[in-house]
Coordinates of C-alpha atoms in Angstrom, one line a residue:
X1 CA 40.2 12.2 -87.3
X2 CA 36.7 11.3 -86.4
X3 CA 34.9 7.5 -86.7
X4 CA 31.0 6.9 -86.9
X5 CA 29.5 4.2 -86.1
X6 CA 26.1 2.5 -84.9
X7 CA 24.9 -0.7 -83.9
X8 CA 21.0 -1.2 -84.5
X9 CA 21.0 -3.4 -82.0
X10 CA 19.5 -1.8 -78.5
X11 CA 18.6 -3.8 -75.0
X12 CA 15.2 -2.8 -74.3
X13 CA 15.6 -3.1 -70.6
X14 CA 17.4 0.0 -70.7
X15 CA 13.6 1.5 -70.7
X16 CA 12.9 0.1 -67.5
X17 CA 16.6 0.4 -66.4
X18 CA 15.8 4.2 -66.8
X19 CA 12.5 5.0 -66.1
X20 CA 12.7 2.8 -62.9
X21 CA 15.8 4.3 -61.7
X22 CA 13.8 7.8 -61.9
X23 CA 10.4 7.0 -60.5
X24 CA 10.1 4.1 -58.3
X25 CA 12.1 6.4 -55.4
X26 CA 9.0 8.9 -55.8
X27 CA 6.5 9.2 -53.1
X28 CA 3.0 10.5 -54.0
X29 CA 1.2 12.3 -51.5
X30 CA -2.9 14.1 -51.7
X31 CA -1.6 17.2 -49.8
X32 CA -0.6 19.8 -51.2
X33 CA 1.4 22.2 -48.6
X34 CA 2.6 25.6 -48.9
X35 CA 4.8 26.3 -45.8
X36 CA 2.0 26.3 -42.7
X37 CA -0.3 27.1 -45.4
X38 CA -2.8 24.1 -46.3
X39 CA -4.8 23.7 -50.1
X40 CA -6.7 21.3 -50.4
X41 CA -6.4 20.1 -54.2
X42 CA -10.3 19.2 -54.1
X43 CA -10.8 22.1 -56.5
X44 CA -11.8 24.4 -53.6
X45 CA -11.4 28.2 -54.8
X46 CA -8.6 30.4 -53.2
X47 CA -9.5 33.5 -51.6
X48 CA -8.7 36.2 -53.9
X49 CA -7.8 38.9 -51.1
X50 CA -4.8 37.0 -50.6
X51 CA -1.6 36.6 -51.8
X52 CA -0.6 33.4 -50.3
X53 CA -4.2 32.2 -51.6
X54 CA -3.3 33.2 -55.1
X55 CA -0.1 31.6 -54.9
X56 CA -2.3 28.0 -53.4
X57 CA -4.4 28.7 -56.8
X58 CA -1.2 28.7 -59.0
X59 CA 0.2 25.5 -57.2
X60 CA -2.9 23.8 -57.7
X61 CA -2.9 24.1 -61.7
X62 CA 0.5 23.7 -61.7
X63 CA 0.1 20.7 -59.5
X64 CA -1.0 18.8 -62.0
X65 CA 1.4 19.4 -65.1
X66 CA 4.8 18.8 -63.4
X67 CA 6.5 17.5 -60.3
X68 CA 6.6 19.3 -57.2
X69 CA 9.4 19.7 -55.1
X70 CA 8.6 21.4 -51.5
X71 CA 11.9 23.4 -49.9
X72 CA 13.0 25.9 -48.1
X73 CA 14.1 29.4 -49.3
X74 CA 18.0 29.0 -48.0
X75 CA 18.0 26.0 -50.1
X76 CA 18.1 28.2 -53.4
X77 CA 21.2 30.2 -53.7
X78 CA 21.0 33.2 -56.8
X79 CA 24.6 33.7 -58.4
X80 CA 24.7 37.0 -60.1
X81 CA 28.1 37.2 -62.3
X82 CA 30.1 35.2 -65.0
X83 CA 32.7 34.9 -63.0
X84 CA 31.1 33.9 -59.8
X85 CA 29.3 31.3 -61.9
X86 CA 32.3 29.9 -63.2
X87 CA 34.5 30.2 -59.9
X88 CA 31.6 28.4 -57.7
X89 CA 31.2 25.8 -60.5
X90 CA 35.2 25.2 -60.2
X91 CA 35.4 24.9 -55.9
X92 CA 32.1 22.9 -55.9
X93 CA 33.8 20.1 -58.7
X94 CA 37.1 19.9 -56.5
X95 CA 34.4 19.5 -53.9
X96 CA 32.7 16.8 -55.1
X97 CA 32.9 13.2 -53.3
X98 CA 30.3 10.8 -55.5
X99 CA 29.1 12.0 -58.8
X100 CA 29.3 15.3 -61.4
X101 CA 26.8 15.5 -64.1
X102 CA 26.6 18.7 -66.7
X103 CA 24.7 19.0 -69.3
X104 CA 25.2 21.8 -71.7
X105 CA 25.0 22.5 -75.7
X106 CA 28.8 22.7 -75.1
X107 CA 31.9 22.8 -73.8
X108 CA 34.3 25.6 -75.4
X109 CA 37.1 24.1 -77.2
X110 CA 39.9 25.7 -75.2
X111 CA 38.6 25.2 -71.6
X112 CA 41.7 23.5 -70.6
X113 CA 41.2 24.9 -67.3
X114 CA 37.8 23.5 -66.5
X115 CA 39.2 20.1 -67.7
X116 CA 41.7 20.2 -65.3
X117 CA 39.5 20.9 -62.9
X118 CA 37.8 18.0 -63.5
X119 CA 41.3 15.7 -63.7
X120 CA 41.9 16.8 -60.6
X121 CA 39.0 16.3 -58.8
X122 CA 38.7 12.8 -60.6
X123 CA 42.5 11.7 -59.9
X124 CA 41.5 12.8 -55.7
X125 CA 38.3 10.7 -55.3
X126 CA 39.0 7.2 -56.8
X127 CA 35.2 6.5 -56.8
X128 CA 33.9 9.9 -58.4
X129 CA 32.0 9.3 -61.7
X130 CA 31.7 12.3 -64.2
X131 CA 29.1 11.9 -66.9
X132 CA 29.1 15.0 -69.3
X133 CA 26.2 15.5 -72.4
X134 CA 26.8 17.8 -75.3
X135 CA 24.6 18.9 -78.5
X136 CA 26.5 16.2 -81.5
X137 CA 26.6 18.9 -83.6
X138 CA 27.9 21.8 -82.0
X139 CA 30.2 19.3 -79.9
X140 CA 31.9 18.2 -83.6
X141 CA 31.8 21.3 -85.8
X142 CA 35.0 22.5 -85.9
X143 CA 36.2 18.7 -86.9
X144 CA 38.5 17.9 -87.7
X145 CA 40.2 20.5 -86.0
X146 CA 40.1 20.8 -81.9
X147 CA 36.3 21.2 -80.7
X148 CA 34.5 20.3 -78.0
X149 CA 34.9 16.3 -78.6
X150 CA 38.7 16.6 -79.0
X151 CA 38.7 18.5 -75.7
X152 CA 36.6 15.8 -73.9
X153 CA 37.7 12.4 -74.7
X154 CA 41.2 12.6 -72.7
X155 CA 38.9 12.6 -70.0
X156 CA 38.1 8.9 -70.7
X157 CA 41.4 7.8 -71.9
X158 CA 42.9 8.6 -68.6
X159 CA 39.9 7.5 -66.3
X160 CA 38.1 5.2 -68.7
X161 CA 34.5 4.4 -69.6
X162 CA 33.4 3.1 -66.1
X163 CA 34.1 6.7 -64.3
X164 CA 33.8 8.8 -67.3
X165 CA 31.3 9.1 -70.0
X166 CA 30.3 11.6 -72.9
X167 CA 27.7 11.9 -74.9
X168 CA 26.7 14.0 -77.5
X169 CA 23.5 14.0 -78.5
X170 CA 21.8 14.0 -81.9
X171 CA 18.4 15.6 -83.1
X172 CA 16.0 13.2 -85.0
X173 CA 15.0 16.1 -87.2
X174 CA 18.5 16.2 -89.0
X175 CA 18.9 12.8 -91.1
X176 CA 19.6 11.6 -94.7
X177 CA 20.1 13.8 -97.8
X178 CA 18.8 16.7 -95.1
X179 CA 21.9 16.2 -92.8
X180 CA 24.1 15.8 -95.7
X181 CA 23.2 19.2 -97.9
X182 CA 22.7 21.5 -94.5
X183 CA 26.1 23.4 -93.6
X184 CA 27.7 22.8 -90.5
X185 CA 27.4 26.6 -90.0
X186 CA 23.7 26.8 -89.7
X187 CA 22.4 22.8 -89.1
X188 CA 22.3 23.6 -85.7
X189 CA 18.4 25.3 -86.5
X190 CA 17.2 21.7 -86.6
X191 CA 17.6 20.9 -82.8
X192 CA 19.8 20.9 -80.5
X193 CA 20.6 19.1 -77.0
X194 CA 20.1 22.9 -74.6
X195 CA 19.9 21.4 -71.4
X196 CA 21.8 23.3 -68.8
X197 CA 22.4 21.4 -65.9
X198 CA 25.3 21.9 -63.9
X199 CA 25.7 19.2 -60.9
X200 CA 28.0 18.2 -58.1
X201 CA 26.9 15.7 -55.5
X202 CA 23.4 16.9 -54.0
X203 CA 23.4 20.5 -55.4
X204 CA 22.5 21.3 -59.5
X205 CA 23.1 25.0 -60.7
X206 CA 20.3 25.9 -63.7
X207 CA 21.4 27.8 -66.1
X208 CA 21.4 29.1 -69.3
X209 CA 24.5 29.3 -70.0
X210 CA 27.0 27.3 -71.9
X211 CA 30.6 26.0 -70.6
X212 CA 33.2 28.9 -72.0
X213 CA 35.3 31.4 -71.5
X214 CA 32.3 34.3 -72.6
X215 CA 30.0 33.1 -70.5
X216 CA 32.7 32.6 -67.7
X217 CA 33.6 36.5 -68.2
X218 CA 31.7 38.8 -69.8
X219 CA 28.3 36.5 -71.5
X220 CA 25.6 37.9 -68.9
X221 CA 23.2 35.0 -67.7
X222 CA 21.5 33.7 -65.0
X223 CA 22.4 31.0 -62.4
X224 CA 20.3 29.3 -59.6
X225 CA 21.9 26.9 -57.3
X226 CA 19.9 24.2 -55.4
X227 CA 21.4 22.5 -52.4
X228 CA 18.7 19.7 -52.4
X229 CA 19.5 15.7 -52.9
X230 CA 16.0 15.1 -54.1
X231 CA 16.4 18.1 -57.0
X232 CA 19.5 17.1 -57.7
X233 CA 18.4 13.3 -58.0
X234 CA 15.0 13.7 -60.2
X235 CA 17.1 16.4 -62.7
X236 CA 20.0 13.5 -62.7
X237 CA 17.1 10.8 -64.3
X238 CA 16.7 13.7 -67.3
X239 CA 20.3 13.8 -67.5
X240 CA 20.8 9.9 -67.7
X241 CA 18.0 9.4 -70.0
X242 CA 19.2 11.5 -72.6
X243 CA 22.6 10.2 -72.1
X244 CA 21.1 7.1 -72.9
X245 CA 19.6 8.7 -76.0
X246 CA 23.4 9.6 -77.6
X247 CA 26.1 8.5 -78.9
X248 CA 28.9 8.0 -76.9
X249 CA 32.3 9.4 -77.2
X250 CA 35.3 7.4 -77.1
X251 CA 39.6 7.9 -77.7
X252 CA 40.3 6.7 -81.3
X253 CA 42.5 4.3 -82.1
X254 CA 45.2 6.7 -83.3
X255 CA 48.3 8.2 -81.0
X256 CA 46.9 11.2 -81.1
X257 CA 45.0 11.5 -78.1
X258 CA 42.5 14.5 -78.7
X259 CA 41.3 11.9 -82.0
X260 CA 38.3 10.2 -81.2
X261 CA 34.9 8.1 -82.4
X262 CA 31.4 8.2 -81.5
X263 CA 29.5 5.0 -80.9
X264 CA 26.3 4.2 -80.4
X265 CA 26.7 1.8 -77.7
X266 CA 24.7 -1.3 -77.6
X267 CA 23.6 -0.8 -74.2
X268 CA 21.8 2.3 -75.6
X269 CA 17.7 2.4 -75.1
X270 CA 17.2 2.9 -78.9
X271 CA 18.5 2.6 -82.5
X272 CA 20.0 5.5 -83.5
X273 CA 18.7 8.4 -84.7
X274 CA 20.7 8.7 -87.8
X275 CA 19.4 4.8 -89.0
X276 CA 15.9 5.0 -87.8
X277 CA 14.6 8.6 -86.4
X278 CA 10.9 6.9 -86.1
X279 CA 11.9 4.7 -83.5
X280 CA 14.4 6.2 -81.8
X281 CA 11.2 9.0 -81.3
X282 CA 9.3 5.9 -80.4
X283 CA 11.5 4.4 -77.3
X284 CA 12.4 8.2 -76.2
X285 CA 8.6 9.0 -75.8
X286 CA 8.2 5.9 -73.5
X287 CA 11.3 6.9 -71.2
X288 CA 11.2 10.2 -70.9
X289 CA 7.5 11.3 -71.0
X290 CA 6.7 8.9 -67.5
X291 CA 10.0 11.4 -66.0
X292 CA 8.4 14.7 -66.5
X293 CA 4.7 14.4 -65.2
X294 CA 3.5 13.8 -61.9
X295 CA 3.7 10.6 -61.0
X296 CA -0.2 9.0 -61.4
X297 CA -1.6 12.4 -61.8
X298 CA -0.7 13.3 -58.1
X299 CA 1.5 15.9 -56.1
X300 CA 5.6 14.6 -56.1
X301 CA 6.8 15.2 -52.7
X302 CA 10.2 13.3 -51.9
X303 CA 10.7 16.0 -48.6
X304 CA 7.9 15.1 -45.7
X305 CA 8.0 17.7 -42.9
X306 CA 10.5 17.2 -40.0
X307 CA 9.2 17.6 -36.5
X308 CA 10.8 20.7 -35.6
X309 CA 12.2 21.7 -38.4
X310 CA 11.7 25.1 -40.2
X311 CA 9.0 25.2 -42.8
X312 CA 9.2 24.7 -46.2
X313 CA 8.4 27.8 -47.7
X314 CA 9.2 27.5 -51.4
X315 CA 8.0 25.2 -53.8
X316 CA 9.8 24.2 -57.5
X317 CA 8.3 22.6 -60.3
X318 CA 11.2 21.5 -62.8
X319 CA 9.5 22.0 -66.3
X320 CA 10.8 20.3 -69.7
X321 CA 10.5 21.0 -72.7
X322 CA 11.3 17.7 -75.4
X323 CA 9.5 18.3 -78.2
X324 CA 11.5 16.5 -80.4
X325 CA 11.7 13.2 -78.2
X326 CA 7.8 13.1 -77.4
X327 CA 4.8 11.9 -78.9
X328 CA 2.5 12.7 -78.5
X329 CA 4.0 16.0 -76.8
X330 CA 3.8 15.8 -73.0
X331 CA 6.2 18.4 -72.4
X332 CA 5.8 20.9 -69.6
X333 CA 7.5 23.9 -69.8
X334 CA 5.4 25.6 -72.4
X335 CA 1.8 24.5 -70.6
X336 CA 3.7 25.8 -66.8
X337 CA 4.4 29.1 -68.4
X338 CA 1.2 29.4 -69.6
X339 CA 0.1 28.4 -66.3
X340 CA 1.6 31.3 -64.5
X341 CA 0.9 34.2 -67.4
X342 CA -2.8 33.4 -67.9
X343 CA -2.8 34.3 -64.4
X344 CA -1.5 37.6 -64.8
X345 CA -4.4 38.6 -66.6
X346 CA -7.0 37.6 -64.0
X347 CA -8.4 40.3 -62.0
X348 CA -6.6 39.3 -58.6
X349 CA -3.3 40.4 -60.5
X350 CA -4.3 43.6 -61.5
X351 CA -2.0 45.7 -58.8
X352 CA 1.0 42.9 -60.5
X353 CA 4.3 43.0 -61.7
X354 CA 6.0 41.2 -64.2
X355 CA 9.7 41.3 -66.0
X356 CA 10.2 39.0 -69.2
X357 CA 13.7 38.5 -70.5
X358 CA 15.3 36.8 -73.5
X359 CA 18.7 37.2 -75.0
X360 CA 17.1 36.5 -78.5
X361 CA 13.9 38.0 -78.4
X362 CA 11.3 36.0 -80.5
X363 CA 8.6 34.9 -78.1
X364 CA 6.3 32.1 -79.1
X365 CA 3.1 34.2 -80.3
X366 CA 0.3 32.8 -77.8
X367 CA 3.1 33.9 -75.1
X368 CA 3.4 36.9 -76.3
X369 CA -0.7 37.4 -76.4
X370 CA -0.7 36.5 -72.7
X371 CA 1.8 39.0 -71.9
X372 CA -0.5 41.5 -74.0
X373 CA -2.8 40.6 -71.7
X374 CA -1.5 41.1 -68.6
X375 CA -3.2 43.4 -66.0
X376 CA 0.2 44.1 -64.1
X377 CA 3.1 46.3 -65.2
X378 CA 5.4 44.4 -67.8
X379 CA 8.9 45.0 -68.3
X380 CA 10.6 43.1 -71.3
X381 CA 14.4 43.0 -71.2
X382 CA 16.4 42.2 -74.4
X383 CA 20.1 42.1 -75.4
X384 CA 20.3 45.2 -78.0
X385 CA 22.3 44.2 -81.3
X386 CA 25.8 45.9 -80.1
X387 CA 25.3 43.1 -77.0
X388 CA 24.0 40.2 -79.7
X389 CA 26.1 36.8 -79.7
X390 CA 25.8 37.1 -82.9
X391 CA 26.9 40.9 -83.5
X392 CA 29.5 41.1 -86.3
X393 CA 29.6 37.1 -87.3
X394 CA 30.1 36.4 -90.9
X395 CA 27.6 35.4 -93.4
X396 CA 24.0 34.5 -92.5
X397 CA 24.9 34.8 -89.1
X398 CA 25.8 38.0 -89.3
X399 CA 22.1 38.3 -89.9
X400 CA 20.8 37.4 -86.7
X401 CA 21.1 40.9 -84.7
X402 CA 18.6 43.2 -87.2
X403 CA 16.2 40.0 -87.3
X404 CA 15.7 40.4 -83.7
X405 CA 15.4 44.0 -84.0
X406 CA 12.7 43.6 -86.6
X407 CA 11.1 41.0 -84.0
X408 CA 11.6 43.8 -80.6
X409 CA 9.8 46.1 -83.0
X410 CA 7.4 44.3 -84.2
X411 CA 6.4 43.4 -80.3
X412 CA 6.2 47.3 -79.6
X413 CA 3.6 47.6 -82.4
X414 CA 1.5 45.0 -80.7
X415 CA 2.2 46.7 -77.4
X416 CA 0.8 49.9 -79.1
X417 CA -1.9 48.3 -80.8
X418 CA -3.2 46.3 -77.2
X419 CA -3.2 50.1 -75.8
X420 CA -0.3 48.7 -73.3
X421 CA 2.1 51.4 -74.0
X422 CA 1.7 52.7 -70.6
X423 CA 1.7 49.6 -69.0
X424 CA 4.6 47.6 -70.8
X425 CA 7.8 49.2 -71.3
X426 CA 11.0 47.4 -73.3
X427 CA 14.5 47.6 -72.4
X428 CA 17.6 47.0 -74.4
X429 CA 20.7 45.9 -72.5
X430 CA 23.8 46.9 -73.3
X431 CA 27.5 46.6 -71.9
X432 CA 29.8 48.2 -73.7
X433 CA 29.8 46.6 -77.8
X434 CA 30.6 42.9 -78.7
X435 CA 34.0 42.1 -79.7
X436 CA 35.9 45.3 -78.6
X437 CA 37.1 46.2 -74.9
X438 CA 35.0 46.0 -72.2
X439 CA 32.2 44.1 -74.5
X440 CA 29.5 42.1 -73.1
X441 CA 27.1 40.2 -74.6
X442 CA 23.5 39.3 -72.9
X443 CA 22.3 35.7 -72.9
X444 CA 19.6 36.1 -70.0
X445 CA 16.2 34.4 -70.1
X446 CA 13.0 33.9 -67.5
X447 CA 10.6 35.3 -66.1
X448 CA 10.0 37.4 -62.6
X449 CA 6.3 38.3 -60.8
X450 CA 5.8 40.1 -58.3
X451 CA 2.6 39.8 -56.5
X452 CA 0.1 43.3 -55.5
X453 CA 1.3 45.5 -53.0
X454 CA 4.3 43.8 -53.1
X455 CA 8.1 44.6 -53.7
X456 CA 10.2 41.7 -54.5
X457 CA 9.4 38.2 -56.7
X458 CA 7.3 35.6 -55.5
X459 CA 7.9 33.1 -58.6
X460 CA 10.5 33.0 -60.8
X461 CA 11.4 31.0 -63.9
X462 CA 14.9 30.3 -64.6
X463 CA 16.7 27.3 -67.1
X464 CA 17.8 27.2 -70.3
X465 CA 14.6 28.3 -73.0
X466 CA 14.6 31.6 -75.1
X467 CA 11.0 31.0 -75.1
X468 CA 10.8 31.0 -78.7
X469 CA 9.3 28.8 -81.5
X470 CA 12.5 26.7 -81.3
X471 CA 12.3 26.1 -77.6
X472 CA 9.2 24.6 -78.5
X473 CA 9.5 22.3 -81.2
X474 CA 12.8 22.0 -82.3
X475 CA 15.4 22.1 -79.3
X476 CA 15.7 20.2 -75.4
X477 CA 15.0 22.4 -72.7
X478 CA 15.3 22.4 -68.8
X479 CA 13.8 24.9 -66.2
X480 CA 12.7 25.6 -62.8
X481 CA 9.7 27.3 -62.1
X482 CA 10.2 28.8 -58.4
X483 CA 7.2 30.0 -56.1
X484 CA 8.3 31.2 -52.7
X485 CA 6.6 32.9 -49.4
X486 CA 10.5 33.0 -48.1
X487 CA 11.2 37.0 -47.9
X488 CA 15.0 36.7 -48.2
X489 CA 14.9 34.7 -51.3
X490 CA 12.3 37.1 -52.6
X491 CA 14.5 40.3 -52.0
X492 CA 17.6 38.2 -53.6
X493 CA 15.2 37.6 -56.8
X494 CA 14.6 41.3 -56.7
X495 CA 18.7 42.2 -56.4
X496 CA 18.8 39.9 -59.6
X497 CA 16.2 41.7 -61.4
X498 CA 17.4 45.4 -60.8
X499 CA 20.8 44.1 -61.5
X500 CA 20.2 43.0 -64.9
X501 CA 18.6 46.5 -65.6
X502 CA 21.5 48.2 -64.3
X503 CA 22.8 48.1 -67.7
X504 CA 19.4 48.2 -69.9
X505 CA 17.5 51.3 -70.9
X506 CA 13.9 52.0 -72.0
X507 CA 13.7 51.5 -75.6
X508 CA 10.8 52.5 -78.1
X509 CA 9.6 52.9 -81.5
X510 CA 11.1 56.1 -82.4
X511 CA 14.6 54.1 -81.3
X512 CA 13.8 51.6 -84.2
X513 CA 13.4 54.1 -86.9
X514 CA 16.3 55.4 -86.8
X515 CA 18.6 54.7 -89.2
X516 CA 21.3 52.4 -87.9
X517 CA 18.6 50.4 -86.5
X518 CA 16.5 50.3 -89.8
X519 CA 16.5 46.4 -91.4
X520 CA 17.1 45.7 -94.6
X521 CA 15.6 42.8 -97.0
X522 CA 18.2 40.6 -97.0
X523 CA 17.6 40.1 -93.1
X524 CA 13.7 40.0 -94.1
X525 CA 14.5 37.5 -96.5
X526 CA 17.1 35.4 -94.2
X527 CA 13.9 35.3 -92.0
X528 CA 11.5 34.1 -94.7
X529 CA 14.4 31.4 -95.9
X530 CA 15.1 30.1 -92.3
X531 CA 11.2 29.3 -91.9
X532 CA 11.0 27.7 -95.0
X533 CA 13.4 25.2 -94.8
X534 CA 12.0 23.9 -91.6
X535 CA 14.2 25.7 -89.2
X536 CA 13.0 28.6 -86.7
X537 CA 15.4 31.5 -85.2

């Protein structure tokens, strides 16, 4: 049984509750350092003979469109596996001392395991606090029967609200007669809560994966782990603002304890979405937009240089993408990615190399220009339909795998058309087919570059965006853009790389036409449907 309830009333203070918890501890600095390496941010031109400079000229740009955080390489660890995702996310929660924060579309229904993970780690460290934030309507879908929500709220019935709280946030864009006529099978294509933050103490893992048993086995992905307090920290104030932002889920009132209610707590910095979408977007433009810029236009630096310590050598920007929450639209991710790919087709980057991935391959079009215009070698790297989440679901669905075919196709065309076929290749990975033995499906997204005359990654993107027209307008997103002079962490970027083309092959347009990979109209008119009614694959 589930209860819904709201309560227009909302303490205002919770803005500067929020937005003060997340900024006043930043420290703005008019240096801008790159290990040893000095740029001055006076607009002075890099040297274009060198790659360091050509990294400085990046960081400058970049400088002003998102905090900075300055590191060394040894602080980034690169996980390569479902299962060593899922078994370092398990030791590092019976690890943790303080505080556990994950945010996540959601949490599979039967992950008894993880939950108990958490019990445990919650029942050993009296003053641990867990706070957990999942997508409202994926976390309720399968209600009344067990879903994400029902798996959740024994959490705070054993612990209670002042050590344990879930949220489950709710997109503006899905209200009224809308909400009400939209199937619970495809409302989700209105926004969702896609965060993926994964933290335990002073380390965050960025992902794009979800919390369950496929992407714990055989759901390929990518996972970065950052052992850094102030990282942890500023993605902790995105976490907790957005928590803010959603109803909160609470143990019903029935003896069954997996039966619960969602509130919108009082405490909450705005009405709810669901009574007043216009103001809710109101107050979350004015908490979160201060969160994701640099703060008064200048470099963040919350690491100064220790006397003797070793250099730091890498450099992350975290980039958000809120769309839905801001306006105006101050959200970063899209204008950092465009940052780094308009680069790529500047002379300096001619000698370049760049790999582009997506699990669901329908790159925003002006990102897809700028990787038609690339000077460097381009690989792109897509799930093929037999390694589609969505390969052999029922009804529209169902649909999903030949759309993105049509849309891998239609991106060789261009490739054709640019007279890139020599220079951009695509690959389709696949693992064995979805849903019988030994099946995998691919859910790996960012971007790699290489720099000239060089072998391994310099920058990286890695988070929780497909990249697509979705990412940027309809859904929350979380990244971390990753520039680094450190050679180990370079050659581990590069063992990532290769390894998620261990299983891919070079696809092209003789591939498409044949005739289990022709697409029909029905998928053609799925598409045009889809559009229409506001919604975006």
């Amino acid at each position: 049984m589930v209860n819904t309830y709201t309560n227009a009333a909302f303490d205002q203070s919770m803005i500067r509750r929020v937005a003060g918890r997340s900024i006043l501890s930043f420290r703005t600095t008019r240096t801008v350092r790159f290990g040893c390496r000095r740029f001055s941010t006076s607009g002075e031109a890099p040297s274009p003979s060198s790659n360091v400079s050509l990294l400085g000229g990046l960081t400058n740009e970049l400088d002003r469109i998102a905090p900075r955080f300055d590191l060394q390489g040894s602080q980034i660890q690169v996980l390569s596996t479902p299962h060593e995702f899922y078994e370092t996310l398990k030791a590092k929660i019976l690890r943790a001392q303080t505080q556990i924060y994950l945010s996540t579309l959601y949490i599979g229904k039967t992950e008894y395991e993880l939950i108990s993970t958490i019990q445990t780690a919650l029942r050993n460290q009296p003053n641990l606090k867990v706070s957990i934030l999942t997508d409202y309507l994926r976390g309720t879908r399968e209600s009344p029967a067990s879903s994400c929500a029902s798996l959740l709220v024994p959490l705070v019935a054993e612990f209670g609200t002042d050590r344990v709280d879930i949220r489950m946030y709710h997109t503006p864009n899905l209200t009224g007669l809308r909400k009400k006529a939209i199937p619970k099978r495809i409302n989700e294509g209105w926004g969702l809560q896609h965060m993926k933050l994964y933290s335990v103490d002073d380390e965050v893992i960025i992902s794009g994966a979800n919390l369950s048993n496929d992407y714990f086995t055989n759901r390929q992905d990518r996972y970065h782990v950052f052992s850094s307090k102030e990282i942890t920290e500023y993605f902790s104030s995105i976490h907790h603002a957005v928590c803010d932002l959603s109803f909160r889920v609470l143990p019903s009132l029935s003896d069954d304890q997996t039966s619960y209610l969602l509130q919108w707590p009082k405490s909450n910095a705005a009405p709810s979405p669901l009574d007043d979408a216009g103001q809710f977007v109101q107050r979350a433009s004015a908490i979160l937009s201060p969160l994701i810029r640099p703060q008064d236009g200048a470099t963040l630096k919350l690491q100064e240089q220790k006397p003797g310590s070793a250099p730091k050598d890498t450099i992350v920007y975290p980039l958000a993408q809120l769309t839905q929450l801001l306006k105006p639209d101050t959200s970063t991710e899209h204008p950092g990615i465009t940052a780094v790919l308009q680069q790529l087709s500047t002379p300096a980057f001619t000698n370049s190399a760049w790999t582009f991935t997506a699990g669901y391959f329908n790159i925003q079009p002006d990102l897809r220009a700028l990787l038609l215009a690339s000077r460097g070698k381009g690989t792109v790297i897509t799930a093929s339909p037999w390694a589609n989440g969505f390969y052999g679901s029922r009804g529209v669905s169902g649909l999903l795998p030949p759309a993105y075919t049509l849309l891998a196709r239609r991106f060789l065309e261009s490739v054709q058309r640019a007279g890139k076929a020599s220079q951009i290749q695509m690959k389709e990975w696949r693992r064995g087919t979805v849903g019988q033995p030994g099946g995998w499906t691919y859910h790996a997204k960012g971007l790699w570059v290489t720099l000239p005359g060089e072998k391994d990654p310099s920058i990286t993107l890695v988070g929780s965006s497909n990249y697509t027209k979705r990412s940027y307008s309809l859904d929350l997103e979380i990244n971390s853009l990753v520039i680094t002079t450190n050679e180990d962490l370079k050659k581990r970027l590069g063992v990532e790389q290769e390894g998620l083309q261990e299983h891919a092959r070079k696809v092209g347009i003789d591939d498409y036409a044949r005739i289990d990979r022709r697409v029909g109209i029905r998928v053609r008119v799925a598409m045009w449907i889809v559009t229409l009614l506001g919604g975006a694959l």
